[in-house]
DNA sequence: TCTTCCGGTCGAAACGTTTCGTTTTCCGGT
DNA sequence: ACCGGAAAACGAAACGTTTCGACCGGAAGA
């Protein structure tokens, strides 16, 4: 395969000159640039990324670590990041942790092996212990997306989850609901905790007592939300509404209701966080609290790129994005 | 950062011995292995991927190039490939072409720069010209997924698209439909062409004349299918059924029908290829022809890995997977 | 006219691995 | 006690870049 040596020989210049011409990293005369570029095209030269990263101490690779690429929410993030990277001359390596700590560790190790220039992480857990472990393994500019990990000095981009939780809950309360169940994620995931906090705040603001049985601990996935819904609706005095903390959990709830031969919103009102692309062909079109995913992702990659380029230390700033309530048809006035 | 040199010094052995111990690439005594591994752990040594790829001529990276990671169909492929790679000690770099030739070219160049060990491609086009261009840029083991590109010697894994098209169409015909529109992809995408071929075969087998106006050329996306549906349904003598060639196009059709205040399947029957995860909460639950995406992706990465390991030339074999008709509620008997 | 400086070019070193040919060590057989 | 040979360990070269100091010639300033 063609190397820069071949280019240099063909162009009749020194290797270092060819390098300078290709990268515009030092003054080179016009005609030499022309000759070098011609040579590059002629032999189809493509720089060796490995050699480059060896010499320069870091590669033009950016790592994106998220829970599950299969979730449309995260797929959107991946797409935005990819585009931005490509534009900036970087590649990105996307990895799904599947919410598994070991896997996250393994991925982080591969990232390190590739000497990635920077990292965007949506971590599996937000507790301090996990944060410490992460910090130990990470030695490059990093931006935390969606989730804040206590004790880590990195920049954070996330939704105002407390407000999101409050918005959803208050909408249901405004509709007359009092027994509102909520499907949460595992503890130690700040996203979930904050949304729950918003829920609790709304309840309290309206003088509604919290019922522990209505708090369902899941794993942000479809299955647990599905099962919990089945169980909850079979109880005496079932909830009249469910607030699902994520898109996947909402799908689980909706499925369960449908399986039981009940219907939304007649038998149960549902609100969730995260919009769906295909919302208008769902039955019913869901009322949701949506997050500006793409903008957040864009901000994350912009921040990271800036940090990489400026070689500046992370500011440790937390940037909040505002959620928005979109009223459709999955939540209705409580019939009495 | 720690290098293998540090490991060697700490373990009290030569660099080459440390390397052999780490990679098990040459006989090393038990106690030396133990010492080296201890040293690795102690200083947190992680090999430098770039240096490795420089020396070995290829990296432990596998490229996955697909149309759009945001499409759940492709996201599934990405997930399967990622898992398999990780298991085999590889990393994968996923890229979306957005059906753009230039972008595909740019991605391919980055892949080459990284000296990827292999490639899985779902190409944007299937014509010979494009194939030639591709072949020119690719110099590593490659597997073509979903799509066959004429003139390329690589292994191919794909759905039996002709049968898929026939299955869908025959189901509609069996329901009494005669005016069946079909939303296709751009020409030169073999996937679409084959599915269309199945449609035509089914029509012919049942003695139904083809109406050109019912052939809608799209780009496998939601928007074109949406617009076409709007137009088609406004015509005199509109189709009673639509066969959507992809999941995204089906979404477009469904949206359009819903917008017009009509309903599926009462006013229009719809069948499409590719199932939806959330099928049972769609209204109506769609009748589809589904493809075993995950199995196909697994087969693709297995084939690629085998090829990389054995350093054998590609067999150029085309492997077909069978589609399956799943009858739900979006297609019904034609009321007369 | 002599010096200074700068744009342009060059050569060589260094980055961290793996690999291959060579040397050392150790063992069993005579 | 010695030899032969296999197993284990070693040292050095090579992979393809970028970067840095050195060099050269010509223009500008004295």
PDB file of C-alpha atoms in Angstrom, chain B residues 9-294:
ATOM      1  CA  UNK B   9      11.147  -3.418  33.054  1.00  0.00           C
ATOM      2  CA  UNK B  10       8.816  -3.964  35.981  1.00  0.00           C
ATOM      3  CA  UNK B  11       8.548  -7.668  35.266  1.00  0.00           C
ATOM      4  CA  UNK B  12      12.271  -7.900  34.755  1.00  0.00           C
ATOM      5  CA  UNK B  13      12.105  -9.347  31.257  1.00  0.00           C
ATOM      6  CA  UNK B  14      12.829  -8.229  27.713  1.00  0.00           C
ATOM      7  CA  UNK B  15      10.254  -6.280  25.741  1.00  0.00           C
ATOM      8  CA  UNK B  16       9.836  -9.086  23.283  1.00  0.00           C
ATOM      9  CA  UNK B  17       9.190 -11.525  26.084  1.00  0.00           C
ATOM     10  CA  UNK B  18       6.581  -9.271  27.593  1.00  0.00           C
ATOM     11  CA  UNK B  19       4.887  -9.035  24.233  1.00  0.00           C
ATOM     12  CA  UNK B  20       4.891 -12.783  23.848  1.00  0.00           C
ATOM     13  CA  UNK B  21       3.480 -13.210  27.320  1.00  0.00           C
ATOM     14  CA  UNK B  22       0.691 -10.721  26.762  1.00  0.00           C
ATOM     15  CA  UNK B  23      -0.351 -12.102  23.414  1.00  0.00           C
ATOM     16  CA  UNK B  24       0.475 -15.752  24.018  1.00  0.00           C
ATOM     17  CA  UNK B  25       2.168 -15.556  20.660  1.00  0.00           C
ATOM     18  CA  UNK B  26       5.209 -17.614  21.619  1.00  0.00           C
ATOM     19  CA  UNK B  27       6.056 -20.105  24.367  1.00  0.00           C
ATOM     20  CA  UNK B  28       6.689 -18.330  27.667  1.00  0.00           C
ATOM     21  CA  UNK B  29       7.190 -19.942  31.039  1.00  0.00           C
ATOM     22  CA  UNK B  30       4.399 -19.891  33.559  1.00  0.00           C
ATOM     23  CA  UNK B  31       6.125 -17.695  36.082  1.00  0.00           C
ATOM     24  CA  UNK B  32       7.112 -15.100  33.529  1.00  0.00           C
ATOM     25  CA  UNK B  33       3.516 -14.900  32.357  1.00  0.00           C
ATOM     26  CA  UNK B  34       2.463 -14.373  35.935  1.00  0.00           C
ATOM     27  CA  UNK B  35       5.028 -11.656  36.484  1.00  0.00           C
ATOM     28  CA  UNK B  36       4.114  -9.877  33.278  1.00  0.00           C
ATOM     29  CA  UNK B  37       0.426  -9.996  34.019  1.00  0.00           C
ATOM     30  CA  UNK B  38       1.026  -8.637  37.472  1.00  0.00           C
ATOM     31  CA  UNK B  39       3.034  -5.803  36.002  1.00  0.00           C
ATOM     32  CA  UNK B  40       0.303  -5.068  33.466  1.00  0.00           C
ATOM     33  CA  UNK B  41      -2.269  -4.775  36.191  1.00  0.00           C
ATOM     34  CA  UNK B  42      -0.042  -2.790  38.464  1.00  0.00           C
ATOM     35  CA  UNK B  43       0.668   0.019  36.043  1.00  0.00           C
ATOM     36  CA  UNK B  44      -2.608  -0.266  34.174  1.00  0.00           C
ATOM     37  CA  UNK B  45      -1.011  -0.994  30.851  1.00  0.00           C
ATOM     38  CA  UNK B  46      -3.216  -0.912  27.770  1.00  0.00           C
ATOM     39  CA  UNK B  47      -1.581  -1.711  24.410  1.00  0.00           C
ATOM     40  CA  UNK B  48      -1.376   1.075  21.870  1.00  0.00           C
ATOM     41  CA  UNK B  49      -3.726   0.134  19.068  1.00  0.00           C
ATOM     42  CA  UNK B  50      -2.056   2.494  16.639  1.00  0.00           C
ATOM     43  CA  UNK B  51       1.383   1.055  17.171  1.00  0.00           C
ATOM     44  CA  UNK B  52      -0.033  -2.394  16.825  1.00  0.00           C
ATOM     45  CA  UNK B  53      -1.813  -1.627  13.607  1.00  0.00           C
ATOM     46  CA  UNK B  54       1.274   0.065  12.270  1.00  0.00           C
ATOM     47  CA  UNK B  55       3.399  -2.955  12.914  1.00  0.00           C
ATOM     48  CA  UNK B  56       0.866  -5.556  11.891  1.00  0.00           C
ATOM     49  CA  UNK B  57      -0.490  -3.809   8.843  1.00  0.00           C
ATOM     50  CA  UNK B  58      -4.077  -3.861  10.000  1.00  0.00           C
ATOM     51  CA  UNK B  59      -6.082  -2.772  12.994  1.00  0.00           C
ATOM     52  CA  UNK B  60      -8.546  -4.715  15.071  1.00  0.00           C
ATOM     53  CA  UNK B  61     -11.315  -2.543  13.752  1.00  0.00           C
ATOM     54  CA  UNK B  62     -14.274  -3.566  11.667  1.00  0.00           C
ATOM     55  CA  UNK B  63     -16.282  -1.076   9.679  1.00  0.00           C
ATOM     56  CA  UNK B  64     -20.038  -1.204   9.383  1.00  0.00           C
ATOM     57  CA  UNK B  65     -21.513   1.047   6.751  1.00  0.00           C
ATOM     58  CA  UNK B  66     -25.254   1.354   6.527  1.00  0.00           C
ATOM     59  CA  UNK B  67     -27.848   3.784   5.209  1.00  0.00           C
ATOM     60  CA  UNK B  68     -29.166   5.190   8.478  1.00  0.00           C
ATOM     61  CA  UNK B  69     -28.531   4.160  12.053  1.00  0.00           C
ATOM     62  CA  UNK B  70     -31.753   5.875  13.025  1.00  0.00           C
ATOM     63  CA  UNK B  71     -33.788   3.247  11.227  1.00  0.00           C
ATOM     64  CA  UNK B  72     -34.551   0.506  13.791  1.00  0.00           C
ATOM     65  CA  UNK B  73     -33.852  -2.140  11.191  1.00  0.00           C
ATOM     66  CA  UNK B  74     -30.269  -1.008  10.831  1.00  0.00           C
ATOM     67  CA  UNK B  75     -29.862  -0.246  14.509  1.00  0.00           C
ATOM     68  CA  UNK B  76     -30.485  -3.906  15.157  1.00  0.00           C
ATOM     69  CA  UNK B  77     -27.793  -4.840  12.703  1.00  0.00           C
ATOM     70  CA  UNK B  78     -25.411  -2.492  14.467  1.00  0.00           C
ATOM     71  CA  UNK B  79     -26.142  -4.008  17.814  1.00  0.00           C
ATOM     72  CA  UNK B  80     -25.570  -7.562  16.703  1.00  0.00           C
ATOM     73  CA  UNK B  81     -22.370  -6.659  14.922  1.00  0.00           C
ATOM     74  CA  UNK B  82     -21.097  -4.743  17.897  1.00  0.00           C
ATOM     75  CA  UNK B  83     -21.636  -7.629  20.263  1.00  0.00           C
ATOM     76  CA  UNK B  84     -19.980 -10.114  17.977  1.00  0.00           C
ATOM     77  CA  UNK B  85     -17.018  -7.835  17.448  1.00  0.00           C
ATOM     78  CA  UNK B  86     -16.495  -7.187  21.101  1.00  0.00           C
ATOM     79  CA  UNK B  87     -16.598 -10.879  21.756  1.00  0.00           C
ATOM     80  CA  UNK B  88     -13.971 -11.483  19.115  1.00  0.00           C
ATOM     81  CA  UNK B  89     -11.755  -8.742  20.442  1.00  0.00           C
ATOM     82  CA  UNK B  90     -12.518  -6.300  17.700  1.00  0.00           C
ATOM     83  CA  UNK B  91     -13.971  -2.833  17.736  1.00  0.00           C
ATOM     84  CA  UNK B  92     -16.493  -1.684  15.186  1.00  0.00           C
ATOM     85  CA  UNK B  93     -16.995   1.703  13.651  1.00  0.00           C
ATOM     86  CA  UNK B  94     -20.548   2.290  12.457  1.00  0.00           C
ATOM     87  CA  UNK B  95     -21.339   4.846   9.812  1.00  0.00           C
ATOM     88  CA  UNK B  96     -24.488   6.073   8.134  1.00  0.00           C
ATOM     89  CA  UNK B  97     -24.244   7.049   4.510  1.00  0.00           C
ATOM     90  CA  UNK B  98     -27.650   8.732   4.492  1.00  0.00           C
ATOM     91  CA  UNK B  99     -27.885   7.234   1.019  1.00  0.00           C
ATOM     92  CA  UNK B 100     -25.330   9.731  -0.159  1.00  0.00           C
ATOM     93  CA  UNK B 101     -22.602   8.578  -2.522  1.00  0.00           C
ATOM     94  CA  UNK B 102     -20.097  11.218  -1.548  1.00  0.00           C
ATOM     95  CA  UNK B 103     -20.560  10.481   2.056  1.00  0.00           C
ATOM     96  CA  UNK B 104     -20.104   6.800   1.406  1.00  0.00           C
ATOM     97  CA  UNK B 105     -16.876   7.595  -0.344  1.00  0.00           C
ATOM     98  CA  UNK B 106     -15.693   9.753   2.526  1.00  0.00           C
ATOM     99  CA  UNK B 107     -16.515   7.058   5.039  1.00  0.00           C
ATOM    100  CA  UNK B 108     -14.712   4.459   3.009  1.00  0.00           C
ATOM    101  CA  UNK B 109     -11.660   6.669   2.991  1.00  0.00           C
ATOM    102  CA  UNK B 110     -11.680   6.996   6.751  1.00  0.00           C
ATOM    103  CA  UNK B 111     -12.041   3.262   7.012  1.00  0.00           C
ATOM    104  CA  UNK B 112      -9.027   2.878   4.855  1.00  0.00           C
ATOM    105  CA  UNK B 113      -7.139   5.385   6.932  1.00  0.00           C
ATOM    106  CA  UNK B 114      -7.835   3.317   9.996  1.00  0.00           C
ATOM    107  CA  UNK B 115      -6.732   0.221   8.136  1.00  0.00           C
ATOM    108  CA  UNK B 116      -9.844  -1.645   9.173  1.00  0.00           C
ATOM    109  CA  UNK B 117      -9.539  -5.397   9.138  1.00  0.00           C
ATOM    110  CA  UNK B 118     -12.854  -5.880   7.393  1.00  0.00           C
ATOM    111  CA  UNK B 119     -16.036  -4.242   6.216  1.00  0.00           C
ATOM    112  CA  UNK B 120     -19.735  -4.939   6.296  1.00  0.00           C
ATOM    113  CA  UNK B 121     -21.567  -2.762   3.835  1.00  0.00           C
ATOM    114  CA  UNK B 122     -25.172  -2.081   3.060  1.00  0.00           C
ATOM    115  CA  UNK B 123     -24.477  -0.026  -0.047  1.00  0.00           C
ATOM    116  CA  UNK B 124     -26.451   2.911  -1.312  1.00  0.00           C
ATOM    117  CA  UNK B 125     -26.712   1.604  -4.822  1.00  0.00           C
ATOM    118  CA  UNK B 126     -26.388  -1.709  -6.557  1.00  0.00           C
ATOM    119  CA  UNK B 127     -25.455  -0.843 -10.107  1.00  0.00           C
ATOM    120  CA  UNK B 128     -22.249  -1.950 -11.743  1.00  0.00           C
ATOM    121  CA  UNK B 129     -20.793   1.524 -11.982  1.00  0.00           C
ATOM    122  CA  UNK B 130     -21.136   2.062  -8.300  1.00  0.00           C
ATOM    123  CA  UNK B 131     -19.812  -1.405  -7.682  1.00  0.00           C
ATOM    124  CA  UNK B 132     -16.691  -0.650  -9.647  1.00  0.00           C
ATOM    125  CA  UNK B 133     -16.076   2.505  -7.684  1.00  0.00           C
ATOM    126  CA  UNK B 134     -16.527   0.618  -4.463  1.00  0.00           C
ATOM    127  CA  UNK B 135     -14.172  -2.157  -5.477  1.00  0.00           C
ATOM    128  CA  UNK B 136     -11.562   0.414  -6.287  1.00  0.00           C
ATOM    129  CA  UNK B 137     -11.683   1.847  -2.816  1.00  0.00           C
ATOM    130  CA  UNK B 138     -11.937  -1.384  -0.873  1.00  0.00           C
ATOM    131  CA  UNK B 139      -8.951  -3.574  -0.235  1.00  0.00           C
ATOM    132  CA  UNK B 140     -10.065  -5.617   2.735  1.00  0.00           C
ATOM    133  CA  UNK B 141     -12.342  -8.573   3.394  1.00  0.00           C
ATOM    134  CA  UNK B 142     -15.896  -7.420   2.895  1.00  0.00           C
ATOM    135  CA  UNK B 143     -19.401  -8.759   3.284  1.00  0.00           C
ATOM    136  CA  UNK B 144     -22.357  -7.201   1.545  1.00  0.00           C
ATOM    137  CA  UNK B 145     -25.503  -7.137   3.611  1.00  0.00           C
ATOM    138  CA  UNK B 146     -29.054  -6.744   2.347  1.00  0.00           C
ATOM    139  CA  UNK B 147     -27.891  -5.646  -0.994  1.00  0.00           C
ATOM    140  CA  UNK B 148     -26.032  -7.198  -3.834  1.00  0.00           C
ATOM    141  CA  UNK B 149     -23.804  -5.052  -5.983  1.00  0.00           C
ATOM    142  CA  UNK B 150     -23.243  -6.364  -9.447  1.00  0.00           C
ATOM    143  CA  UNK B 151     -19.662  -7.096 -10.266  1.00  0.00           C
ATOM    144  CA  UNK B 152     -18.294  -7.294  -6.753  1.00  0.00           C
ATOM    145  CA  UNK B 153     -16.622 -10.505  -5.626  1.00  0.00           C
ATOM    146  CA  UNK B 154     -17.668 -10.283  -1.998  1.00  0.00           C
ATOM    147  CA  UNK B 155     -19.892 -12.592  -0.022  1.00  0.00           C
ATOM    148  CA  UNK B 156     -23.499 -11.537   0.127  1.00  0.00           C
ATOM    149  CA  UNK B 157     -26.073 -12.035   2.868  1.00  0.00           C
ATOM    150  CA  UNK B 158     -29.565 -10.998   1.989  1.00  0.00           C
ATOM    151  CA  UNK B 159     -33.246 -11.599   2.260  1.00  0.00           C
ATOM    152  CA  UNK B 160     -35.025 -13.500  -0.459  1.00  0.00           C
ATOM    153  CA  UNK B 161     -36.556 -10.259  -1.594  1.00  0.00           C
ATOM    154  CA  UNK B 162     -38.406 -11.637  -4.568  1.00  0.00           C
ATOM    155  CA  UNK B 163     -40.267 -14.045  -2.353  1.00  0.00           C
ATOM    156  CA  UNK B 164     -40.888 -11.284   0.160  1.00  0.00           C
ATOM    157  CA  UNK B 165     -42.471  -9.148  -2.523  1.00  0.00           C
ATOM    158  CA  UNK B 166     -44.537 -12.044  -3.765  1.00  0.00           C
ATOM    159  CA  UNK B 167     -45.707 -12.987  -0.283  1.00  0.00           C
ATOM    160  CA  UNK B 168     -46.940  -9.498   0.467  1.00  0.00           C
ATOM    161  CA  UNK B 169     -48.655  -9.073  -2.861  1.00  0.00           C
ATOM    162  CA  UNK B 170     -50.295 -12.466  -2.858  1.00  0.00           C
ATOM    163  CA  UNK B 171     -51.679 -11.838   0.570  1.00  0.00           C
ATOM    164  CA  UNK B 172     -53.382  -8.712  -0.729  1.00  0.00           C
ATOM    165  CA  UNK B 173     -54.602 -10.458  -3.840  1.00  0.00           C
ATOM    166  CA  UNK B 174     -55.974 -13.259  -1.705  1.00  0.00           C
ATOM    167  CA  UNK B 175     -57.950 -10.636   0.159  1.00  0.00           C
ATOM    168  CA  UNK B 176     -59.601  -9.611  -3.075  1.00  0.00           C
ATOM    169  CA  UNK B 177     -57.503  -6.583  -3.925  1.00  0.00           C
ATOM    170  CA  UNK B 178     -56.778  -5.829  -7.557  1.00  0.00           C
ATOM    171  CA  UNK B 179     -55.598  -2.239  -7.604  1.00  0.00           C
ATOM    172  CA  UNK B 180     -52.488  -2.583  -5.455  1.00  0.00           C
ATOM    173  CA  UNK B 181     -50.078   0.323  -5.407  1.00  0.00           C
ATOM    174  CA  UNK B 182     -46.461  -0.181  -4.459  1.00  0.00           C
ATOM    175  CA  UNK B 183     -43.998   2.319  -3.054  1.00  0.00           C
ATOM    176  CA  UNK B 184     -40.559   1.452  -4.279  1.00  0.00           C
ATOM    177  CA  UNK B 185     -37.056   2.674  -3.560  1.00  0.00           C
ATOM    178  CA  UNK B 186     -34.834   4.353  -6.063  1.00  0.00           C
ATOM    179  CA  UNK B 187     -33.929   2.244  -9.036  1.00  0.00           C
ATOM    180  CA  UNK B 188     -30.527   0.604  -8.804  1.00  0.00           C
ATOM    181  CA  UNK B 189     -31.148  -0.645  -5.342  1.00  0.00           C
ATOM    182  CA  UNK B 190     -31.375  -4.335  -5.753  1.00  0.00           C
ATOM    183  CA  UNK B 191     -33.384  -4.802  -2.587  1.00  0.00           C
ATOM    184  CA  UNK B 192     -36.149  -2.680  -3.990  1.00  0.00           C
ATOM    185  CA  UNK B 193     -35.907  -4.087  -7.473  1.00  0.00           C
ATOM    186  CA  UNK B 194     -36.208  -7.649  -6.233  1.00  0.00           C
ATOM    187  CA  UNK B 195     -39.178  -6.887  -4.061  1.00  0.00           C
ATOM    188  CA  UNK B 196     -40.822  -5.206  -6.994  1.00  0.00           C
ATOM    189  CA  UNK B 197     -40.065  -8.232  -9.106  1.00  0.00           C
ATOM    190  CA  UNK B 198     -41.938 -10.340  -6.571  1.00  0.00           C
ATOM    191  CA  UNK B 199     -44.864  -7.957  -6.807  1.00  0.00           C
ATOM    192  CA  UNK B 200     -44.926  -8.182 -10.581  1.00  0.00           C
ATOM    193  CA  UNK B 201     -44.687 -11.957 -10.499  1.00  0.00           C
ATOM    194  CA  UNK B 202     -47.623 -12.193  -8.134  1.00  0.00           C
ATOM    195  CA  UNK B 203     -49.695  -9.870 -10.307  1.00  0.00           C
ATOM    196  CA  UNK B 204     -48.935 -11.873 -13.380  1.00  0.00           C
ATOM    197  CA  UNK B 205     -49.599 -15.189 -11.703  1.00  0.00           C
ATOM    198  CA  UNK B 206     -53.087 -13.984 -10.920  1.00  0.00           C
ATOM    199  CA  UNK B 207     -53.721 -12.404 -14.260  1.00  0.00           C
ATOM    200  CA  UNK B 208     -53.813  -8.862 -12.982  1.00  0.00           C
ATOM    201  CA  UNK B 209     -52.629  -6.189 -15.371  1.00  0.00           C
ATOM    202  CA  UNK B 210     -49.923  -3.868 -14.146  1.00  0.00           C
ATOM    203  CA  UNK B 211     -50.947  -0.231 -13.868  1.00  0.00           C
ATOM    204  CA  UNK B 212     -47.981   2.054 -14.188  1.00  0.00           C
ATOM    205  CA  UNK B 213     -49.595   4.823 -12.155  1.00  0.00           C
ATOM    206  CA  UNK B 214     -49.574   2.514  -9.145  1.00  0.00           C
ATOM    207  CA  UNK B 215     -45.782   2.252  -9.185  1.00  0.00           C
ATOM    208  CA  UNK B 216     -44.424   4.950  -6.936  1.00  0.00           C
ATOM    209  CA  UNK B 217     -40.774   5.720  -6.974  1.00  0.00           C
ATOM    210  CA  UNK B 218     -39.493   6.907  -3.617  1.00  0.00           C
ATOM    211  CA  UNK B 219     -36.278   6.863  -1.714  1.00  0.00           C
ATOM    212  CA  UNK B 220     -37.136   4.222   0.827  1.00  0.00           C
ATOM    213  CA  UNK B 221     -38.134   7.025   3.119  1.00  0.00           C
ATOM    214  CA  UNK B 222     -41.166   8.246   4.923  1.00  0.00           C
ATOM    215  CA  UNK B 223     -41.678  11.528   3.084  1.00  0.00           C
ATOM    216  CA  UNK B 224     -41.967  10.231  -0.458  1.00  0.00           C
ATOM    217  CA  UNK B 225     -44.301   7.440   0.568  1.00  0.00           C
ATOM    218  CA  UNK B 226     -46.412   9.929   2.450  1.00  0.00           C
ATOM    219  CA  UNK B 227     -46.726  12.336  -0.448  1.00  0.00           C
ATOM    220  CA  UNK B 228     -47.384   9.619  -2.951  1.00  0.00           C
ATOM    221  CA  UNK B 229     -50.150   8.184  -0.831  1.00  0.00           C
ATOM    222  CA  UNK B 230     -51.837  11.559  -0.546  1.00  0.00           C
ATOM    223  CA  UNK B 231     -51.734  11.989  -4.306  1.00  0.00           C
ATOM    224  CA  UNK B 232     -52.801   8.468  -5.108  1.00  0.00           C
ATOM    225  CA  UNK B 233     -55.813   8.475  -2.833  1.00  0.00           C
ATOM    226  CA  UNK B 234     -57.040  11.717  -4.334  1.00  0.00           C
ATOM    227  CA  UNK B 235     -57.110  10.239  -7.831  1.00  0.00           C
ATOM    228  CA  UNK B 236     -60.238   8.828  -9.353  1.00  0.00           C
ATOM    229  CA  UNK B 237     -60.260   5.074  -9.015  1.00  0.00           C
ATOM    230  CA  UNK B 238     -57.676   4.975  -6.200  1.00  0.00           C
ATOM    231  CA  UNK B 239     -55.894   1.798  -5.166  1.00  0.00           C
ATOM    232  CA  UNK B 240     -57.551  -0.321  -2.510  1.00  0.00           C
ATOM    233  CA  UNK B 241     -54.251  -1.485  -1.135  1.00  0.00           C
ATOM    234  CA  UNK B 242     -50.668  -0.361  -0.883  1.00  0.00           C
ATOM    235  CA  UNK B 243     -47.614  -2.539  -0.617  1.00  0.00           C
ATOM    236  CA  UNK B 244     -44.831  -0.568   1.076  1.00  0.00           C
ATOM    237  CA  UNK B 245     -41.365  -1.824   0.321  1.00  0.00           C
ATOM    238  CA  UNK B 246     -39.855  -0.813   3.639  1.00  0.00           C
ATOM    239  CA  UNK B 247     -40.779  -0.013   7.198  1.00  0.00           C
ATOM    240  CA  UNK B 248     -40.164   3.708   6.772  1.00  0.00           C
ATOM    241  CA  UNK B 249     -42.340   3.871   3.698  1.00  0.00           C
ATOM    242  CA  UNK B 250     -45.126   2.101   5.541  1.00  0.00           C
ATOM    243  CA  UNK B 251     -44.958   4.719   8.242  1.00  0.00           C
ATOM    244  CA  UNK B 252     -45.313   7.361   5.570  1.00  0.00           C
ATOM    245  CA  UNK B 253     -48.332   5.666   4.065  1.00  0.00           C
ATOM    246  CA  UNK B 254     -49.981   5.181   7.423  1.00  0.00           C
ATOM    247  CA  UNK B 255     -49.409   8.794   8.319  1.00  0.00           C
ATOM    248  CA  UNK B 256     -50.888  10.017   5.084  1.00  0.00           C
ATOM    249  CA  UNK B 257     -54.017   7.921   5.427  1.00  0.00           C
ATOM    250  CA  UNK B 258     -54.480   9.126   8.935  1.00  0.00           C
ATOM    251  CA  UNK B 259     -54.043  12.738   7.867  1.00  0.00           C
ATOM    252  CA  UNK B 260     -56.746  12.389   5.248  1.00  0.00           C
ATOM    253  CA  UNK B 261     -59.156  11.283   7.903  1.00  0.00           C
ATOM    254  CA  UNK B 262     -59.377   7.848   6.365  1.00  0.00           C
ATOM    255  CA  UNK B 263     -58.623   4.634   8.122  1.00  0.00           C
ATOM    256  CA  UNK B 264     -56.673   1.442   7.625  1.00  0.00           C
ATOM    257  CA  UNK B 265     -57.779  -1.130   6.633  1.00  0.00           C
ATOM    258  CA  UNK B 266     -61.341   0.100   6.012  1.00  0.00           C
ATOM    259  CA  UNK B 267     -60.353   2.571   3.307  1.00  0.00           C
ATOM    260  CA  UNK B 268     -56.973   1.163   2.367  1.00  0.00           C
ATOM    261  CA  UNK B 269     -55.176  -2.078   3.104  1.00  0.00           C
ATOM    262  CA  UNK B 270     -51.457  -1.832   3.822  1.00  0.00           C
ATOM    263  CA  UNK B 271     -48.746  -4.461   3.882  1.00  0.00           C
ATOM    264  CA  UNK B 272     -45.051  -3.789   4.152  1.00  0.00           C
ATOM    265  CA  UNK B 273     -41.713  -5.476   4.474  1.00  0.00           C
ATOM    266  CA  UNK B 274     -39.911  -5.330   7.825  1.00  0.00           C
ATOM    267  CA  UNK B 275     -41.648  -5.773  11.113  1.00  0.00           C
ATOM    268  CA  UNK B 276     -41.978  -3.168  13.864  1.00  0.00           C
ATOM    269  CA  UNK B 277     -41.036  -3.747  17.486  1.00  0.00           C
ATOM    270  CA  UNK B 278     -44.041  -1.805  18.628  1.00  0.00           C
ATOM    271  CA  UNK B 279     -46.422  -3.427  16.165  1.00  0.00           C
ATOM    272  CA  UNK B 280     -49.119  -4.232  18.662  1.00  0.00           C
ATOM    273  CA  UNK B 281     -49.575  -0.694  19.811  1.00  0.00           C
ATOM    274  CA  UNK B 282     -49.873   0.653  16.334  1.00  0.00           C
ATOM    275  CA  UNK B 283     -53.273   1.348  14.984  1.00  0.00           C
ATOM    276  CA  UNK B 284     -53.977  -0.898  13.347  1.00  0.00           C
ATOM    277  CA  UNK B 285     -51.354  -3.539  14.099  1.00  0.00           C
ATOM    278  CA  UNK B 286     -49.681  -3.898  10.726  1.00  0.00           C
ATOM    279  CA  UNK B 287     -49.601  -6.959   8.554  1.00  0.00           C
ATOM    280  CA  UNK B 288     -46.010  -7.351   7.449  1.00  0.00           C
ATOM    281  CA  UNK B 289     -43.483  -9.552   5.777  1.00  0.00           C
ATOM    282  CA  UNK B 290     -40.676  -9.810   8.272  1.00  0.00           C
ATOM    283  CA  UNK B 291     -37.004 -10.528   7.826  1.00  0.00           C
ATOM    284  CA  UNK B 292     -34.770 -12.261  10.355  1.00  0.00           C
ATOM    285  CA  UNK B 293     -32.586  -9.179  10.734  1.00  0.00           C
ATOM    286  CA  UNK B 294     -30.592 -10.295  13.717  1.00  0.00           C
TER     287      UNK B 294
END
